[in-house]
mmCIF file of C-alpha atoms and ligand atoms in Angstrom:
data_model
loop_
_atom_site.group_PDB
_atom_site.id
_atom_site.type_symbol
_atom_site.label_atom_id
_atom_site.label_comp_id
_atom_site.label_asym_id
_atom_site.label_seq_id
_atom_site.Cartn_x
_atom_site.Cartn_y
_atom_site.Cartn_z
ATOM 1 C CA MET A 41 58.229 -16.624 -13.019
ATOM 2 C CA THR A 42 60.696 -17.932 -10.425
ATOM 3 C CA ARG A 43 59.236 -20.632 -8.155
ATOM 4 C CA TRP A 44 60.554 -20.396 -4.573
ATOM 5 C CA LEU A 45 60.541 -23.038 -1.845
ATOM 6 C CA VAL A 46 61.412 -21.897 1.685
ATOM 7 C CA ALA A 47 62.460 -24.488 4.302
ATOM 8 C CA GLY A 48 62.186 -23.457 7.957
ATOM 9 C CA ALA A 49 59.339 -21.164 6.943
ATOM 10 C CA SER A 50 57.888 -20.798 10.447
ATOM 11 C CA GLY A 51 61.124 -19.420 11.928
ATOM 12 C CA MET A 52 61.873 -15.721 12.390
ATOM 13 C CA LEU A 53 63.621 -15.219 9.051
ATOM 14 C CA GLY A 54 61.555 -17.794 7.151
ATOM 15 C CA THR A 55 58.300 -16.063 8.108
ATOM 16 C CA ASP A 56 59.508 -12.680 6.857
ATOM 17 C CA LEU A 57 61.004 -14.182 3.696
ATOM 18 C CA VAL A 58 57.759 -15.913 2.720
ATOM 19 C CA ALA A 59 55.841 -12.681 3.435
ATOM 20 C CA ALA A 60 58.296 -10.594 1.386
ATOM 21 C CA LEU A 61 58.062 -12.968 -1.574
ATOM 22 C CA ALA A 62 54.265 -13.136 -1.412
ATOM 23 C CA SER A 63 53.963 -9.343 -1.190
ATOM 24 C CA ARG A 64 56.094 -9.040 -4.347
ATOM 25 C CA GLY A 65 53.760 -11.436 -6.178
ATOM 26 C CA GLU A 66 56.355 -14.227 -6.373
ATOM 27 C CA ALA A 67 55.332 -17.895 -6.548
ATOM 28 C CA VAL A 68 56.353 -19.121 -3.088
ATOM 29 C CA THR A 69 55.749 -22.195 -0.964
ATOM 30 C CA GLY A 70 56.864 -22.026 2.648
ATOM 31 C CA LEU A 71 57.168 -25.292 4.581
ATOM 32 C CA ASP A 72 57.736 -25.736 8.290
ATOM 33 C CA ARG A 73 59.491 -28.729 9.819
ATOM 34 C CA ALA A 74 56.356 -30.895 9.539
ATOM 35 C CA GLY A 75 56.161 -30.158 5.798
ATOM 36 C CA LEU A 76 59.885 -30.419 5.052
ATOM 37 C CA ASP A 77 62.302 -31.918 7.572
ATOM 38 C CA VAL A 78 65.757 -31.076 6.231
ATOM 39 C CA THR A 79 67.301 -34.056 8.039
ATOM 40 C CA ASP A 80 64.986 -36.483 6.216
ATOM 41 C CA ALA A 81 66.063 -37.157 2.613
ATOM 42 C CA ALA A 82 62.650 -38.555 1.656
ATOM 43 C CA SER A 83 60.910 -35.444 2.992
ATOM 44 C CA VAL A 84 63.310 -33.180 1.049
ATOM 45 C CA THR A 85 62.917 -35.157 -2.187
ATOM 46 C CA ASP A 86 59.153 -35.225 -1.784
ATOM 47 C CA ALA A 87 58.922 -31.439 -1.279
ATOM 48 C CA ILE A 88 61.182 -30.693 -4.243
ATOM 49 C CA THR A 89 59.371 -33.144 -6.521
ATOM 50 C CA ARG A 90 55.985 -31.804 -5.499
ATOM 51 C CA HIS A 91 56.738 -28.069 -5.744
ATOM 52 C CA ARG A 92 59.379 -28.094 -8.530
ATOM 53 C CA PRO A 93 61.157 -24.957 -7.236
ATOM 54 C CA ASP A 94 63.662 -22.936 -9.231
ATOM 55 C CA VAL A 95 65.201 -21.776 -5.941
ATOM 56 C CA VAL A 96 65.213 -23.350 -2.478
ATOM 57 C CA VAL A 97 66.062 -21.110 0.496
ATOM 58 C CA ASN A 98 67.117 -23.069 3.575
ATOM 59 C CA CYS A 99 66.134 -21.035 6.652
ATOM 60 C CA ALA A 100 65.898 -24.202 8.778
ATOM 61 C CA ALA A 101 68.556 -24.461 11.454
ATOM 62 C CA TRP A 102 69.480 -25.509 14.963
ATOM 63 C CA THR A 103 69.852 -21.974 16.368
ATOM 64 C CA ALA A 104 70.279 -22.693 20.108
ATOM 65 C CA VAL A 105 73.894 -21.524 20.324
ATOM 66 C CA ASP A 106 74.531 -22.542 23.956
ATOM 67 C CA ASP A 107 72.724 -25.906 23.722
ATOM 68 C CA ALA A 108 74.863 -26.794 20.690
ATOM 69 C CA GLU A 109 77.923 -26.945 22.976
ATOM 70 C CA THR A 110 76.514 -30.061 24.647
ATOM 71 C CA SER A 111 74.496 -31.355 21.648
ATOM 72 C CA GLU A 112 76.901 -30.783 18.780
ATOM 73 C CA GLU A 113 75.927 -33.989 16.986
ATOM 74 C CA GLN A 114 72.252 -33.043 16.909
ATOM 75 C CA ALA A 115 73.092 -29.495 15.802
ATOM 76 C CA LEU A 116 75.379 -30.917 13.106
ATOM 77 C CA ALA A 117 72.606 -33.174 11.834
ATOM 78 C CA VAL A 118 70.418 -30.121 11.118
ATOM 79 C CA ASN A 119 72.971 -27.432 10.255
ATOM 80 C CA ALA A 120 75.313 -29.550 8.147
ATOM 81 C CA GLY A 121 73.456 -32.791 7.376
ATOM 82 C CA GLY A 122 70.237 -30.891 6.626
ATOM 83 C CA ALA A 123 72.005 -28.355 4.410
ATOM 84 C CA ALA A 124 73.728 -31.176 2.509
ATOM 85 C CA THR A 125 70.470 -33.071 2.033
ATOM 86 C CA VAL A 126 68.710 -29.989 0.657
ATOM 87 C CA ALA A 127 71.709 -29.234 -1.576
ATOM 88 C CA ALA A 128 71.726 -32.793 -2.938
ATOM 89 C CA GLY A 129 68.008 -32.463 -3.694
ATOM 90 C CA CYS A 130 68.623 -29.168 -5.500
ATOM 91 C CA ALA A 131 71.501 -30.694 -7.481
ATOM 92 C CA ALA A 132 69.267 -33.555 -8.613
ATOM 93 C CA ALA A 133 66.426 -31.201 -9.572
ATOM 94 C CA GLY A 134 68.548 -28.481 -11.179
ATOM 95 C CA ALA A 135 67.380 -25.877 -8.646
ATOM 96 C CA ARG A 136 69.448 -23.059 -7.203
ATOM 97 C CA MET A 137 69.870 -22.914 -3.426
ATOM 98 C CA VAL A 138 70.371 -20.196 -0.826
ATOM 99 C CA GLN A 139 71.817 -21.424 2.477
ATOM 100 C CA ILE A 140 71.557 -19.026 5.423
ATOM 101 C CA SER A 141 74.667 -18.854 7.594
ATOM 102 C CA THR A 142 76.209 -16.788 10.352
ATOM 103 C CA ASP A 143 79.008 -14.533 11.602
ATOM 104 C CA TYR A 144 79.825 -17.349 14.076
ATOM 105 C CA VAL A 145 81.883 -19.040 11.347
ATOM 106 C CA PHE A 146 84.550 -16.437 12.180
ATOM 107 C CA ALA A 147 86.651 -16.295 15.348
ATOM 108 C CA GLY A 148 85.266 -12.857 16.230
ATOM 109 C CA GLU A 149 88.225 -11.917 18.353
ATOM 110 C CA ASP A 150 88.904 -8.263 19.045
ATOM 111 C CA PRO A 151 92.583 -7.802 19.778
ATOM 112 C CA GLY A 152 91.878 -4.271 20.985
ATOM 113 C CA ARG A 153 92.123 -2.684 17.570
ATOM 114 C CA PHE A 154 88.355 -2.435 17.296
ATOM 115 C CA GLY A 155 88.612 -4.303 14.063
ATOM 116 C CA GLY A 156 88.444 -7.983 14.901
ATOM 117 C CA ASP A 157 91.187 -10.515 14.302
ATOM 118 C CA ALA A 158 91.292 -9.430 10.665
ATOM 119 C CA GLY A 159 91.745 -5.771 11.686
ATOM 120 C CA ARG A 160 88.680 -4.803 9.564
ATOM 121 C CA PRO A 161 85.192 -6.125 8.793
ATOM 122 C CA TYR A 162 85.304 -9.773 7.746
ATOM 123 C CA ALA A 163 85.338 -10.168 3.970
ATOM 124 C CA GLU A 164 83.307 -12.911 2.335
ATOM 125 C CA ASP A 165 86.471 -14.853 1.519
ATOM 126 C CA ASP A 166 88.226 -14.444 4.873
ATOM 127 C CA ILE A 167 89.194 -17.771 6.381
ATOM 128 C CA PRO A 168 86.605 -19.001 8.891
ATOM 129 C CA ALA A 169 87.721 -20.139 12.352
ATOM 130 C CA PRO A 170 84.627 -20.892 14.437
ATOM 131 C CA ARG A 171 85.059 -20.967 18.217
ATOM 132 C CA THR A 172 81.701 -22.559 19.050
ATOM 133 C CA ALA A 173 79.930 -25.816 18.250
ATOM 134 C CA TYR A 174 77.165 -23.821 16.540
ATOM 135 C CA GLY A 175 79.734 -22.042 14.350
ATOM 136 C CA ARG A 176 81.418 -25.327 13.415
ATOM 137 C CA THR A 177 78.115 -26.910 12.387
ATOM 138 C CA LYS A 178 77.083 -23.853 10.335
ATOM 139 C CA LEU A 179 80.469 -23.769 8.586
ATOM 140 C CA ALA A 180 80.083 -27.459 7.693
ATOM 141 C CA GLY A 181 76.669 -26.555 6.213
ATOM 142 C CA GLU A 182 78.187 -23.770 4.105
ATOM 143 C CA ARG A 183 80.852 -26.109 2.749
ATOM 144 C CA ALA A 184 78.339 -28.842 1.930
ATOM 145 C CA VAL A 185 76.189 -26.441 -0.105
ATOM 146 C CA LEU A 186 79.109 -24.955 -2.020
ATOM 147 C CA ASP A 187 80.488 -28.460 -2.694
ATOM 148 C CA TRP A 188 77.153 -29.839 -3.936
ATOM 149 C CA LEU A 189 76.259 -26.747 -5.973
ATOM 150 C CA PRO A 190 79.459 -25.124 -7.266
ATOM 151 C CA GLY A 191 77.556 -23.353 -10.048
ATOM 152 C CA SER A 192 74.246 -22.586 -8.333
ATOM 153 C CA GLY A 193 74.752 -22.429 -4.560
ATOM 154 C CA TYR A 194 74.678 -19.265 -2.443
ATOM 155 C CA VAL A 195 75.672 -18.844 1.192
ATOM 156 C CA VAL A 196 74.103 -15.758 2.768
ATOM 157 C CA ARG A 197 75.687 -14.980 6.149
ATOM 158 C CA THR A 198 73.789 -12.783 8.527
ATOM 159 C CA ALA A 199 74.098 -11.760 12.201
ATOM 160 C CA TRP A 200 72.360 -10.082 15.162
ATOM 161 C CA LEU A 201 68.915 -10.740 13.675
ATOM 162 C CA TYR A 202 65.699 -9.205 14.947
ATOM 163 C CA GLY A 203 62.187 -9.508 13.543
ATOM 164 C CA ALA A 204 58.536 -9.480 14.547
ATOM 165 C CA HIS A 205 58.125 -13.268 14.395
ATOM 166 C CA GLY A 206 60.541 -14.656 16.962
ATOM 167 C CA GLY A 207 62.396 -14.039 20.177
ATOM 168 C CA ASN A 208 65.287 -11.608 19.808
ATOM 169 C CA PHE A 209 67.231 -8.860 21.574
ATOM 170 C CA VAL A 210 65.056 -5.968 20.376
ATOM 171 C CA ARG A 211 61.858 -7.586 21.615
ATOM 172 C CA THR A 212 63.556 -8.535 24.899
ATOM 173 C CA MET A 213 64.588 -4.896 25.476
ATOM 174 C CA ILE A 214 61.038 -3.685 24.756
ATOM 175 C CA LYS A 215 59.835 -6.113 27.441
ATOM 176 C CA LEU A 216 62.534 -5.232 29.978
ATOM 177 C CA GLU A 217 62.001 -1.497 29.587
ATOM 178 C CA ASP A 218 58.462 -2.102 30.799
ATOM 179 C CA GLN A 219 59.499 -4.353 33.683
ATOM 180 C CA ARG A 220 62.724 -3.008 35.178
ATOM 181 C CA PRO A 221 64.073 0.321 36.384
ATOM 182 C CA ALA A 222 67.473 -0.406 34.763
ATOM 183 C CA VAL A 223 69.114 -3.061 32.602
ATOM 184 C CA ASP A 224 72.779 -4.069 32.321
ATOM 185 C CA VAL A 225 73.952 -4.739 28.767
ATOM 186 C CA VAL A 226 77.379 -5.740 27.463
ATOM 187 C CA ASP A 227 79.346 -2.996 25.753
ATOM 188 C CA ASP A 228 82.329 -4.994 24.483
ATOM 189 C CA GLN A 229 80.731 -7.001 21.656
ATOM 190 C CA HIS A 230 80.530 -5.259 18.297
ATOM 191 C CA GLY A 231 78.129 -6.119 15.501
ATOM 192 C CA GLN A 232 75.455 -5.087 13.035
ATOM 193 C CA PRO A 233 71.823 -5.370 14.244
ATOM 194 C CA THR A 234 69.895 -6.646 11.228
ATOM 195 C CA TRP A 235 66.153 -6.831 10.453
ATOM 196 C CA THR A 236 64.918 -10.151 9.028
ATOM 197 C CA ALA A 237 62.826 -8.261 6.446
ATOM 198 C CA ASP A 238 66.024 -6.650 5.139
ATOM 199 C CA VAL A 239 67.747 -10.036 4.833
ATOM 200 C CA ALA A 240 64.715 -11.249 2.892
ATOM 201 C CA GLY A 241 65.097 -8.293 0.515
ATOM 202 C CA GLN A 242 68.776 -9.106 -0.076
ATOM 203 C CA ILE A 243 68.013 -12.782 -0.789
ATOM 204 C CA ILE A 244 65.404 -11.803 -3.373
ATOM 205 C CA ALA A 245 67.736 -9.239 -4.974
ATOM 206 C CA LEU A 246 70.550 -11.829 -5.103
ATOM 207 C CA VAL A 247 68.421 -14.376 -6.931
ATOM 208 C CA HIS A 248 66.916 -11.852 -9.330
ATOM 209 C CA ALA A 249 70.363 -10.464 -10.152
ATOM 210 C CA ALA A 250 71.409 -13.981 -11.266
ATOM 211 C CA ALA A 251 74.409 -13.417 -9.015
ATOM 212 C CA PRO A 252 77.525 -15.537 -9.309
ATOM 213 C CA PRO A 253 77.467 -18.444 -6.830
ATOM 214 C CA GLY A 254 79.340 -18.007 -3.567
ATOM 215 C CA ILE A 255 79.205 -16.148 -0.270
ATOM 216 C CA TYR A 256 77.313 -12.901 0.487
ATOM 217 C CA HIS A 257 77.000 -10.971 3.778
ATOM 218 C CA ALA A 258 73.468 -9.759 4.553
ATOM 219 C CA THR A 259 73.881 -7.478 7.568
ATOM 220 C CA SER A 260 73.125 -3.825 8.182
ATOM 221 C CA SER A 261 75.850 -1.277 7.523
ATOM 222 C CA GLU A 262 77.901 0.469 10.242
ATOM 223 C CA GLN A 263 78.243 -1.157 13.668
ATOM 224 C CA THR A 264 77.363 -0.815 17.331
ATOM 225 C CA THR A 265 77.433 -2.812 20.582
ATOM 226 C CA TRP A 266 74.545 -4.560 22.347
ATOM 227 C CA PHE A 267 74.701 -1.657 24.809
ATOM 228 C CA GLY A 268 74.450 0.882 21.965
ATOM 229 C CA LEU A 269 71.530 -1.035 20.476
ATOM 230 C CA ALA A 270 69.728 -1.204 23.832
ATOM 231 C CA ARG A 271 70.120 2.547 24.368
ATOM 232 C CA GLU A 272 68.711 3.198 20.887
ATOM 233 C CA ILE A 273 65.705 0.989 21.684
ATOM 234 C CA PHE A 274 65.060 2.802 24.973
ATOM 235 C CA GLY A 275 65.198 6.094 23.060
ATOM 236 C CA LEU A 276 62.662 4.795 20.541
ATOM 237 C CA LEU A 277 60.377 3.868 23.451
ATOM 238 C CA GLY A 278 60.622 7.414 24.856
ATOM 239 C CA ALA A 279 62.497 6.053 27.874
ATOM 240 C CA ASP A 280 65.679 7.472 29.381
ATOM 241 C CA PRO A 281 68.621 5.707 27.642
ATOM 242 C CA ALA A 282 70.659 6.165 30.852
ATOM 243 C CA ARG A 283 68.561 3.335 32.324
ATOM 244 C CA VAL A 284 70.729 1.048 30.165
ATOM 245 C CA ARG A 285 74.046 0.488 31.955
ATOM 246 C CA PRO A 286 77.216 -0.851 30.275
ATOM 247 C CA VAL A 287 78.823 -4.014 31.633
ATOM 248 C CA PRO A 288 81.681 -6.180 30.329
ATOM 249 C CA SER A 289 80.988 -9.636 28.868
ATOM 250 C CA SER A 290 83.014 -11.130 31.725
ATOM 251 C CA THR A 291 79.994 -10.487 33.998
ATOM 252 C CA LEU A 292 78.000 -13.089 32.015
ATOM 253 C CA SER A 293 78.978 -16.725 31.922
ATOM 254 C CA ARG A 294 77.586 -18.626 28.957
ATOM 255 C CA PRO A 295 78.443 -22.076 27.594
ATOM 256 C CA ALA A 296 79.336 -20.720 24.127
ATOM 257 C CA PRO A 297 81.718 -17.742 23.921
ATOM 258 C CA ARG A 298 80.192 -14.718 22.189
ATOM 259 C CA PRO A 299 82.244 -12.979 19.488
ATOM 260 C CA ALA A 300 83.736 -9.630 20.504
ATOM 261 C CA TYR A 301 83.752 -8.531 16.885
ATOM 262 C CA SER A 302 81.085 -9.697 14.419
ATOM 263 C CA VAL A 303 81.217 -7.009 11.756
ATOM 264 C CA LEU A 304 80.819 -8.347 8.219
ATOM 265 C CA GLY A 305 81.987 -6.572 5.062
ATOM 266 C CA HIS A 306 79.755 -6.065 2.041
ATOM 267 C CA GLY A 307 82.167 -6.155 -0.884
ATOM 268 C CA ALA A 308 80.263 -8.876 -2.769
ATOM 269 C CA TRP A 309 77.151 -6.671 -3.031
ATOM 270 C CA ALA A 310 79.248 -3.837 -4.441
ATOM 271 C CA ARG A 311 80.760 -6.181 -7.049
ATOM 272 C CA LEU A 312 77.254 -7.384 -7.949
ATOM 273 C CA GLY A 313 75.844 -3.856 -8.195
ATOM 274 C CA VAL A 314 73.178 -4.537 -5.545
ATOM 275 C CA PRO A 315 72.966 -1.969 -2.716
ATOM 276 C CA PRO A 316 73.696 -3.440 0.738
ATOM 277 C CA ILE A 317 71.260 -3.103 3.639
ATOM 278 C CA GLY A 318 71.332 0.449 5.012
ATOM 279 C CA GLU A 319 72.747 1.721 8.286
ATOM 280 C CA TRP A 320 71.597 -0.283 11.332
ATOM 281 C CA ARG A 321 70.047 2.684 13.159
ATOM 282 C CA THR A 322 67.956 3.813 10.173
ATOM 283 C CA ARG A 323 66.737 0.260 9.578
ATOM 284 C CA LEU A 324 65.887 -0.235 13.280
ATOM 285 C CA HIS A 325 63.764 2.924 13.220
ATOM 286 C CA ARG A 326 61.973 1.608 10.132
ATOM 287 C CA ALA A 327 61.357 -1.831 11.691
ATOM 288 C CA PHE A 328 60.501 -0.672 15.194
ATOM 289 C CA PRO A 329 56.723 -0.058 14.918
ATOM 290 C CA GLU A 330 56.239 -3.626 13.657
ATOM 291 C CA LEU A 331 58.309 -5.133 16.481
ATOM 292 C CA LEU A 332 56.586 -3.006 19.109
ATOM 293 C CA ALA A 333 53.158 -4.043 17.820
ATOM 294 C CA ALA A 334 54.177 -7.721 17.826
ATOM 295 C CA GLN A 335 55.535 -7.494 21.366
ATOM 296 C CA ARG A 336 52.414 -5.707 22.634
ATOM 297 C CA ALA A 337 50.139 -8.238 20.901
ATOM 298 C CA ASP A 338 52.012 -11.084 22.630
ATOM 299 C CA VAL A 339 51.686 -9.396 26.018
ATOM 300 C CA ALA A 340 47.962 -8.757 25.448
ATOM 301 C CA GLY A 341 47.515 -12.362 24.282
ATOM 302 C CA ALA A 342 49.285 -13.697 27.370
ATOM 303 C CA GLN A 343 47.081 -11.557 29.650
ATOM 304 C CA THR A 344 43.793 -12.617 28.027
ATOM 305 C CA GLY A 345 44.837 -16.209 27.301
HETATM 306 N N1 LIG B 63 68.832 -15.268 14.887
HETATM 307 C C1 LIG B 63 70.027 -14.736 14.621
HETATM 308 O O1 LIG B 63 70.461 -13.766 15.268
HETATM 309 C C2 LIG B 63 70.873 -15.321 13.529
HETATM 310 C C3 LIG B 63 72.162 -14.779 13.354
HETATM 311 C C4 LIG B 63 72.958 -15.292 12.327
HETATM 312 C C5 LIG B 63 72.482 -16.291 11.495
HETATM 313 N N2 LIG B 63 71.249 -16.802 11.708
HETATM 314 C C6 LIG B 63 70.788 -17.875 10.809
HETATM 315 O O2 LIG B 63 69.610 -17.438 10.173
HETATM 316 C C7 LIG B 63 68.779 -18.565 9.859
HETATM 317 C C8 LIG B 63 67.371 -18.323 10.371
HETATM 318 O O3 LIG B 63 67.443 -18.118 11.769
HETATM 319 P P1 LIG B 63 66.171 -17.705 12.636
HETATM 320 O O4 LIG B 63 66.640 -16.699 13.616
HETATM 321 O O5 LIG B 63 65.011 -17.424 11.742
HETATM 322 O O6 LIG B 63 65.953 -19.079 13.410
HETATM 323 P P2 LIG B 63 64.635 -19.699 14.050
HETATM 324 O O7 LIG B 63 63.612 -18.669 14.305
HETATM 325 O O8 LIG B 63 65.143 -20.546 15.168
HETATM 326 O O9 LIG B 63 64.104 -20.617 12.869
HETATM 327 C C9 LIG B 63 64.711 -21.832 12.536
HETATM 328 C C10 LIG B 63 63.622 -22.730 12.010
HETATM 329 O O10 LIG B 63 64.231 -23.955 11.612
HETATM 330 C C11 LIG B 63 63.303 -24.970 11.915
HETATM 331 N N3 LIG B 63 63.942 -26.264 11.974
HETATM 332 C C12 LIG B 63 64.743 -26.783 12.928
HETATM 333 N N4 LIG B 63 65.109 -28.036 12.592
HETATM 334 C C13 LIG B 63 64.512 -28.325 11.409
HETATM 335 C C14 LIG B 63 64.493 -29.452 10.556
HETATM 336 N N5 LIG B 63 65.164 -30.562 10.870
HETATM 337 N N6 LIG B 63 63.799 -29.381 9.406
HETATM 338 C C15 LIG B 63 63.101 -28.266 9.082
HETATM 339 N N7 LIG B 63 63.051 -27.175 9.856
HETATM 340 C C16 LIG B 63 63.760 -27.203 11.012
HETATM 341 C C17 LIG B 63 62.721 -24.565 13.256
HETATM 342 O O11 LIG B 63 61.513 -25.239 13.423
HETATM 343 P P3 LIG B 63 60.995 -25.654 14.887
HETATM 344 O O12 LIG B 63 60.423 -24.402 15.463
HETATM 345 O O13 LIG B 63 59.986 -26.712 14.592
HETATM 346 O O14 LIG B 63 62.193 -26.143 15.649
HETATM 347 C C18 LIG B 63 62.551 -23.062 13.056
HETATM 348 O O15 LIG B 63 61.277 -22.766 12.525
HETATM 349 C C19 LIG B 63 69.489 -19.780 10.459
HETATM 350 O O16 LIG B 63 70.251 -20.390 9.454
HETATM 351 C C20 LIG B 63 70.434 -19.176 11.488
HETATM 352 O O17 LIG B 63 71.552 -20.000 11.697
HETATM 353 C C21 LIG B 63 70.426 -16.348 12.704
#
């Protein structure tokens, strides 16, 4: 049986990955930052020696995209230094490693062709060109893992994540629908809303397929905008989707520029013979009851607590 070790196990993706592995009867240990600090070589070595994993999945990351603009060194220490430290530990122990990465490694520019700077979804081997500090630090993490583990390292890029166990756009829209008569949402950023439980499923399939090392894109199929996603969420809540109003990104000023085009291609799954995650709308409908329940439980907890 494959022994799994998950770093960053209390994050949004880490929580769903540990749950998915446990529900499939896999041997899994999930460690939060207190149990495995990826920036601390002794902590990494200790965890790997103690749990003797066959596979380590690094879900730990500095994910505050805007804060990274002013704290790039700290973000780099986690996203690149941490990834390298885990990879070195895996190399020493003979374990495989899955490093989670992001669409932000690409420029994400939409030159008006509705197909990004590449003119089509980004392929796994397209040349990265991050435009944010967060993207630069995540790209450095990817490169460290592939350098340390040329025969046993995987980079799984994902994007536009939502899940029951963390703050995210879907949960924010559920909250705002309850609180506001109307919401303004940007309609000029294109991407693939993706459920953390689906990313977990792809990671497990990748490892069980004994896939060739390299880069894989774990996002839903098809694409939409944040505006399109918000309208779908309002529809799922039985609310009038017209209460979601489209606005351009220029109305929001944020420290880190957001990609206009974040659509990732899925060619590596096809070559591997593993089905990609399904269409974003179908997967959102499947995930929605769990997210709604989590959001309502938080609201009830806040009212009673
Ligand atoms: N969310 C998205 O939309 C999105 C999109 C593309 C890619 N990704 C990538 O997906 C992965 C998972 O993201 P997520 O959304 O699940 O993020 P998350 O909820 O912020 O989880 C990240 C986890 O990493 C932990 N962590 C931070 N520094 C650490 C350290 N030094 N050692 C060990 N753990 C540490 C955090 O612990 P604390 O709570 O203690 O800080 C947190 O539990 C990340 O690699 C992220 O870059 C996310």
